[in-house]
mmCIF file with all atom_site columns, C-alpha atoms in Angstrom:
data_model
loop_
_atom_site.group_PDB
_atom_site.id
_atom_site.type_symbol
_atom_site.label_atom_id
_atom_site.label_alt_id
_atom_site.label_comp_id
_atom_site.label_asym_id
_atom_site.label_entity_id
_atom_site.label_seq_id
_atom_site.pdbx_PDB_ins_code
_atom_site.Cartn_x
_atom_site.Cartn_y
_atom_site.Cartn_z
_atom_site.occupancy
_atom_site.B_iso_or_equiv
_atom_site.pdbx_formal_charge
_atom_site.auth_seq_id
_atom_site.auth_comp_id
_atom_site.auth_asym_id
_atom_site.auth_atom_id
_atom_site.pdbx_PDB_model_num
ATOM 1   C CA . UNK A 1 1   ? 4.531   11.221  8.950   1.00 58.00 ? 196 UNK A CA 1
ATOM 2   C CA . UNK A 1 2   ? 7.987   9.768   7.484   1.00 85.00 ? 197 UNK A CA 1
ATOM 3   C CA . UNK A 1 3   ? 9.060   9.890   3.985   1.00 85.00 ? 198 UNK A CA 1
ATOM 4   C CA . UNK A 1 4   ? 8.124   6.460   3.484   1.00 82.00 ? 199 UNK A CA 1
ATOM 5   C CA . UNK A 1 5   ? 4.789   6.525   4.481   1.00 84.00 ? 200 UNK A CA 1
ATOM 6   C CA . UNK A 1 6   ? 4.535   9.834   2.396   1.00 88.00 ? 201 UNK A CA 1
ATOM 7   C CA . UNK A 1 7   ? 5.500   8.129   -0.799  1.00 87.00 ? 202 UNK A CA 1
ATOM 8   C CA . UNK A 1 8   ? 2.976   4.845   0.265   1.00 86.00 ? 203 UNK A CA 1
ATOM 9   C CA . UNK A 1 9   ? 0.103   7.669   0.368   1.00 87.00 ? 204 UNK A CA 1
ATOM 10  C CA . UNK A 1 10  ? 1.260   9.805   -2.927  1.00 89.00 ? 205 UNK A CA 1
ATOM 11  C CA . UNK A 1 11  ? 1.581   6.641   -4.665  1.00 87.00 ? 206 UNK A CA 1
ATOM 12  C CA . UNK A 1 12  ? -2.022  5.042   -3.420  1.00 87.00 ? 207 UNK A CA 1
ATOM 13  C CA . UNK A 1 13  ? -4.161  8.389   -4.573  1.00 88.00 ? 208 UNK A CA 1
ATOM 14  C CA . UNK A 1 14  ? -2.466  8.063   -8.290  1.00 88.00 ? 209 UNK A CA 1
ATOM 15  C CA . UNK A 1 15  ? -5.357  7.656   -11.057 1.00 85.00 ? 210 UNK A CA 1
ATOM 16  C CA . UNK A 1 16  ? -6.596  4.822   -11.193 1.00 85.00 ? 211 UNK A CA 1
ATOM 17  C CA . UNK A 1 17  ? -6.951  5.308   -7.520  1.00 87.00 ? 212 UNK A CA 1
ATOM 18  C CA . UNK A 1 18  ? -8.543  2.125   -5.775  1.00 91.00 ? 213 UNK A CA 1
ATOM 19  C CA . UNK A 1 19  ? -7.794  3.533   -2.599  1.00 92.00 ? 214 UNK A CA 1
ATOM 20  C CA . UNK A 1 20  ? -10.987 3.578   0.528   1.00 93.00 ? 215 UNK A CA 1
ATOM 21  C CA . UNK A 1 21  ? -11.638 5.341   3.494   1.00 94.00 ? 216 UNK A CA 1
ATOM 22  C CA . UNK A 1 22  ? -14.608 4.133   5.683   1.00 96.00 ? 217 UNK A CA 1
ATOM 23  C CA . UNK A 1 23  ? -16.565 6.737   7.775   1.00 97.00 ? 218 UNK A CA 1
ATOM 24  C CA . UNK A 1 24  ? -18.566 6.544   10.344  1.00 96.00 ? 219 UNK A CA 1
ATOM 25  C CA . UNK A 1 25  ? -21.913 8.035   9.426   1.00 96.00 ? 220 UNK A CA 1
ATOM 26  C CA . UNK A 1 26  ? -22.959 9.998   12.094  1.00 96.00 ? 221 UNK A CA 1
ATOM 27  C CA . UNK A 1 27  ? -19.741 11.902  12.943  1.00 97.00 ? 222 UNK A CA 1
ATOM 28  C CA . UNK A 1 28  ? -17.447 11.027  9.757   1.00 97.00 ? 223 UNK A CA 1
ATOM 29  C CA . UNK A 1 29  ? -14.818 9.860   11.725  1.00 97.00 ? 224 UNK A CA 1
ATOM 30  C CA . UNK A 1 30  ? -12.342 7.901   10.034  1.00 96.00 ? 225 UNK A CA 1
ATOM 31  C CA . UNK A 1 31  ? -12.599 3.957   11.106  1.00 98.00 ? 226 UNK A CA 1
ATOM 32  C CA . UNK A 1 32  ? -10.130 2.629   8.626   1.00 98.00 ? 227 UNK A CA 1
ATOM 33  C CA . UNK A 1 33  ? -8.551  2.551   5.116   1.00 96.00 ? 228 UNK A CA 1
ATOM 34  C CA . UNK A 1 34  ? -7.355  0.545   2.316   1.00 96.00 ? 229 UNK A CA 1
ATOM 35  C CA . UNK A 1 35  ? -4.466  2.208   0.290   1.00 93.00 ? 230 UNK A CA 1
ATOM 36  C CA . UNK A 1 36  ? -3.835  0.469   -3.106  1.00 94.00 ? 231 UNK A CA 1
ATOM 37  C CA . UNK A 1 37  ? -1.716  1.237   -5.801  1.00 90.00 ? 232 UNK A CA 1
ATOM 38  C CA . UNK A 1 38  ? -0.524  -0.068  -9.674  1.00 91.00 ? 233 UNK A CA 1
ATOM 39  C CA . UNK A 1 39  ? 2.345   -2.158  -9.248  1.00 89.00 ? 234 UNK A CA 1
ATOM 40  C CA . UNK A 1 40  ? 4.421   -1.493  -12.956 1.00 90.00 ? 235 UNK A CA 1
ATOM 41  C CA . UNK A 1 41  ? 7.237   -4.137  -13.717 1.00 91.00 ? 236 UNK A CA 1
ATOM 42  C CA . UNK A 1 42  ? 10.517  -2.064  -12.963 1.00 87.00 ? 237 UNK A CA 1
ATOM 43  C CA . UNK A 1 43  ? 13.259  -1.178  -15.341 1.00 84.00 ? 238 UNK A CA 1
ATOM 44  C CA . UNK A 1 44  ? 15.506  -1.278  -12.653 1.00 77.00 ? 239 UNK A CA 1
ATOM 45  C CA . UNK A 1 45  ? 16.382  -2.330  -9.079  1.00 69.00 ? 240 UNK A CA 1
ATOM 46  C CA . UNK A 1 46  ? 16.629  0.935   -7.873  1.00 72.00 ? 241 UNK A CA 1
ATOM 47  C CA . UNK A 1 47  ? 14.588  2.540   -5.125  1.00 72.00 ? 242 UNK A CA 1
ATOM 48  C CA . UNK A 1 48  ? 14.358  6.006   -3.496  1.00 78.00 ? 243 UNK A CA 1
ATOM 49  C CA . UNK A 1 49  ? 17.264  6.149   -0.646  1.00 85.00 ? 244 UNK A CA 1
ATOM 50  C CA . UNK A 1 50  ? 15.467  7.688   2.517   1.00 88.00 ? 245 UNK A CA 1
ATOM 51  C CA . UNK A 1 51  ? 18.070  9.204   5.082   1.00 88.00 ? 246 UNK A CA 1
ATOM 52  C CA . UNK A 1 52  ? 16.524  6.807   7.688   1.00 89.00 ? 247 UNK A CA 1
ATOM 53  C CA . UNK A 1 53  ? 17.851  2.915   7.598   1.00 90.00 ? 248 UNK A CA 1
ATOM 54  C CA . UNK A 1 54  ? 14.718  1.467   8.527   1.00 89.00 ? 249 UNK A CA 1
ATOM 55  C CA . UNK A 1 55  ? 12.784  2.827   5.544   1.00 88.00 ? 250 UNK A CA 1
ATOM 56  C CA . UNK A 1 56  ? 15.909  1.509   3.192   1.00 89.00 ? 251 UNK A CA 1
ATOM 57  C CA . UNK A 1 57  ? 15.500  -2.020  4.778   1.00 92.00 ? 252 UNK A CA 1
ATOM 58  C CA . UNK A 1 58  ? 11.770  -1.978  4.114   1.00 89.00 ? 253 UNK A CA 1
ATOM 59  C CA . UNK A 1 59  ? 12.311  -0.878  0.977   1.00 86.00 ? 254 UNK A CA 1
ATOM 60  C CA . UNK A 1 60  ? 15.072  -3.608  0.466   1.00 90.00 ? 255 UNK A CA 1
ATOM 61  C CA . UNK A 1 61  ? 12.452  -6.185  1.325   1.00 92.00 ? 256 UNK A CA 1
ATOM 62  C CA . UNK A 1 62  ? 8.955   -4.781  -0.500  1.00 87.00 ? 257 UNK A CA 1
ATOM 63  C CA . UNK A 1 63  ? 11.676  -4.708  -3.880  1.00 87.00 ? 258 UNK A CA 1
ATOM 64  C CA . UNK A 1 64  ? 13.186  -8.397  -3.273  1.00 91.00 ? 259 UNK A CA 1
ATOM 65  C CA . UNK A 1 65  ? 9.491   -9.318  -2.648  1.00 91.00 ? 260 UNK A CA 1
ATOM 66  C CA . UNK A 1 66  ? 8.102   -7.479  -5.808  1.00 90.00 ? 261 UNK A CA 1
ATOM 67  C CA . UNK A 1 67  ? 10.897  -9.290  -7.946  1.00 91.00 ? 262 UNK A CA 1
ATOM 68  C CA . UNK A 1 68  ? 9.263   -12.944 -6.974  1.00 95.00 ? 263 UNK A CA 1
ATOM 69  C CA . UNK A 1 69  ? 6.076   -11.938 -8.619  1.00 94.00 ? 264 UNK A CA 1
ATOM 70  C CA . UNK A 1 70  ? 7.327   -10.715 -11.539 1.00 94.00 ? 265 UNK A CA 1
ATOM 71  C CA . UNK A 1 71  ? 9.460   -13.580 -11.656 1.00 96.00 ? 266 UNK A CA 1
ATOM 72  C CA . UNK A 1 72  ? 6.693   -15.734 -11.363 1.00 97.00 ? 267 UNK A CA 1
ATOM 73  C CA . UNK A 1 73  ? 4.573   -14.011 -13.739 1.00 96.00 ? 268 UNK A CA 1
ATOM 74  C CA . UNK A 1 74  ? 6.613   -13.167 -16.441 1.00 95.00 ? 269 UNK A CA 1
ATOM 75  C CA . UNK A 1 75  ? 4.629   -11.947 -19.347 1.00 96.00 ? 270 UNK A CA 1
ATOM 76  C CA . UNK A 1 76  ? 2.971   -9.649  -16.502 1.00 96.00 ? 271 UNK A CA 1
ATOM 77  C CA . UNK A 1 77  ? 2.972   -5.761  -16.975 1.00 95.00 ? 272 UNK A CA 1
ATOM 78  C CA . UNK A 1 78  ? 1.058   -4.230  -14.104 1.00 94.00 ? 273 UNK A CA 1
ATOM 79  C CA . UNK A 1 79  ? -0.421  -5.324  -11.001 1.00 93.00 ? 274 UNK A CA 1
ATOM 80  C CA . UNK A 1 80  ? -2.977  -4.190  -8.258  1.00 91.00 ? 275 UNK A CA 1
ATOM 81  C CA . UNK A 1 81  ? -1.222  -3.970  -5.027  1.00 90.00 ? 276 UNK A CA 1
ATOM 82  C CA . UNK A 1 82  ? -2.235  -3.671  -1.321  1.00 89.00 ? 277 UNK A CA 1
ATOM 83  C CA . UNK A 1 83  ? 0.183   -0.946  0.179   1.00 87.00 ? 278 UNK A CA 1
ATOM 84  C CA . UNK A 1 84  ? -1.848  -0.578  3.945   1.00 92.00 ? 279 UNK A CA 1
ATOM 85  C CA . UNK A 1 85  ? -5.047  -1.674  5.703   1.00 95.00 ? 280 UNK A CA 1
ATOM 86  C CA . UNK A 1 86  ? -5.477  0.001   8.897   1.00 96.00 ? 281 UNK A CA 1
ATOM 87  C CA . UNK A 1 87  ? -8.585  -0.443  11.087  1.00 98.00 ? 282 UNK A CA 1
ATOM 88  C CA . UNK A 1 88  ? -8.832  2.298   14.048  1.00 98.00 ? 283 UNK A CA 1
ATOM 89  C CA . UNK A 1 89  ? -8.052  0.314   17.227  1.00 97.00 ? 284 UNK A CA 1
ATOM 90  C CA . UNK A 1 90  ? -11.803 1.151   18.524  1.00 97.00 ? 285 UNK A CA 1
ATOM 91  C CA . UNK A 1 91  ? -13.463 -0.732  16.206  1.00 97.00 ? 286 UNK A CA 1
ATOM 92  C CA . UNK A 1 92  ? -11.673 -3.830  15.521  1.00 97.00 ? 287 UNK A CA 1
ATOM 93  C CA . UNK A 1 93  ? -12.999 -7.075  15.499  1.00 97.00 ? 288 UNK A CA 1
ATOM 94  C CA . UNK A 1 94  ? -16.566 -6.397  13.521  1.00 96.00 ? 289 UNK A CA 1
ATOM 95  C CA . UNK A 1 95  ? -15.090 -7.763  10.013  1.00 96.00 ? 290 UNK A CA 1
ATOM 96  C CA . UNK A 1 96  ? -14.025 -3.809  8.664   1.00 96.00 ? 291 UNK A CA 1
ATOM 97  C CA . UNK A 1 97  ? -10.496 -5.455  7.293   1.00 96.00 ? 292 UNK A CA 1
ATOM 98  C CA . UNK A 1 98  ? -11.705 -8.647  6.022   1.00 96.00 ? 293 UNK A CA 1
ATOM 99  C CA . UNK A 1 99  ? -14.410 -6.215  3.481   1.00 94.00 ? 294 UNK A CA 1
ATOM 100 C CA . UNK A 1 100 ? -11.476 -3.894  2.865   1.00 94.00 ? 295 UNK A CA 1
ATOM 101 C CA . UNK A 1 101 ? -9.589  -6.961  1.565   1.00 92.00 ? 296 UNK A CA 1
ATOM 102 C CA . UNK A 1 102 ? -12.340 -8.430  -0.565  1.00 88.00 ? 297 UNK A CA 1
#
């Protein structure tokens, strides 16, 4: 697992944590997840420099992106925010995302 992905999972289990995992009953075998965390305005531009480029150009665009909505909601302290939804490729197509999302 990259450093990236590390940080997306550290920062999605944080209290209040309104992350999911859905199990199959029978066999708990994980079908899919939601990983959410609190989105808090910045004080800063500054993100964590991975050694990779292709986590800094992510990174690049997930900050650029993040600075839209607060500019568009300016009074605006704290958000909810989707990090990942992931559906195992085995049982796609029976509407797991679309609850994961709601």
């Amino acid at each position: 697992m990259g450093p990236l992905l590390k940080d997306m999972v550290a920062t999605s289990l944080k209290e209040p944590c309104f992350t999911y995992i859905v199990r199959l009953k029978n066999t708990n075998e994980i079908v899919a997840t939601r990983m959410m965390g609190i989105l808090e305005r910045p004080s800063s531009n500054h993100f964590e420099n991975y050694e990779s480029w292709k986590p800094n150009i992510i990174m690049k665009l997930v900050k650029e992106l993040e600075q839209k909505v607060w500019d568009i909601l300016p009074n605006t302290q704290k958000l909810a925010c989707g990090l990942l939804i992931s559906v195992h490729q085995n049982y796609t197509r029976r509407g797991i995302a679309q609850k994961l999302v709601e």
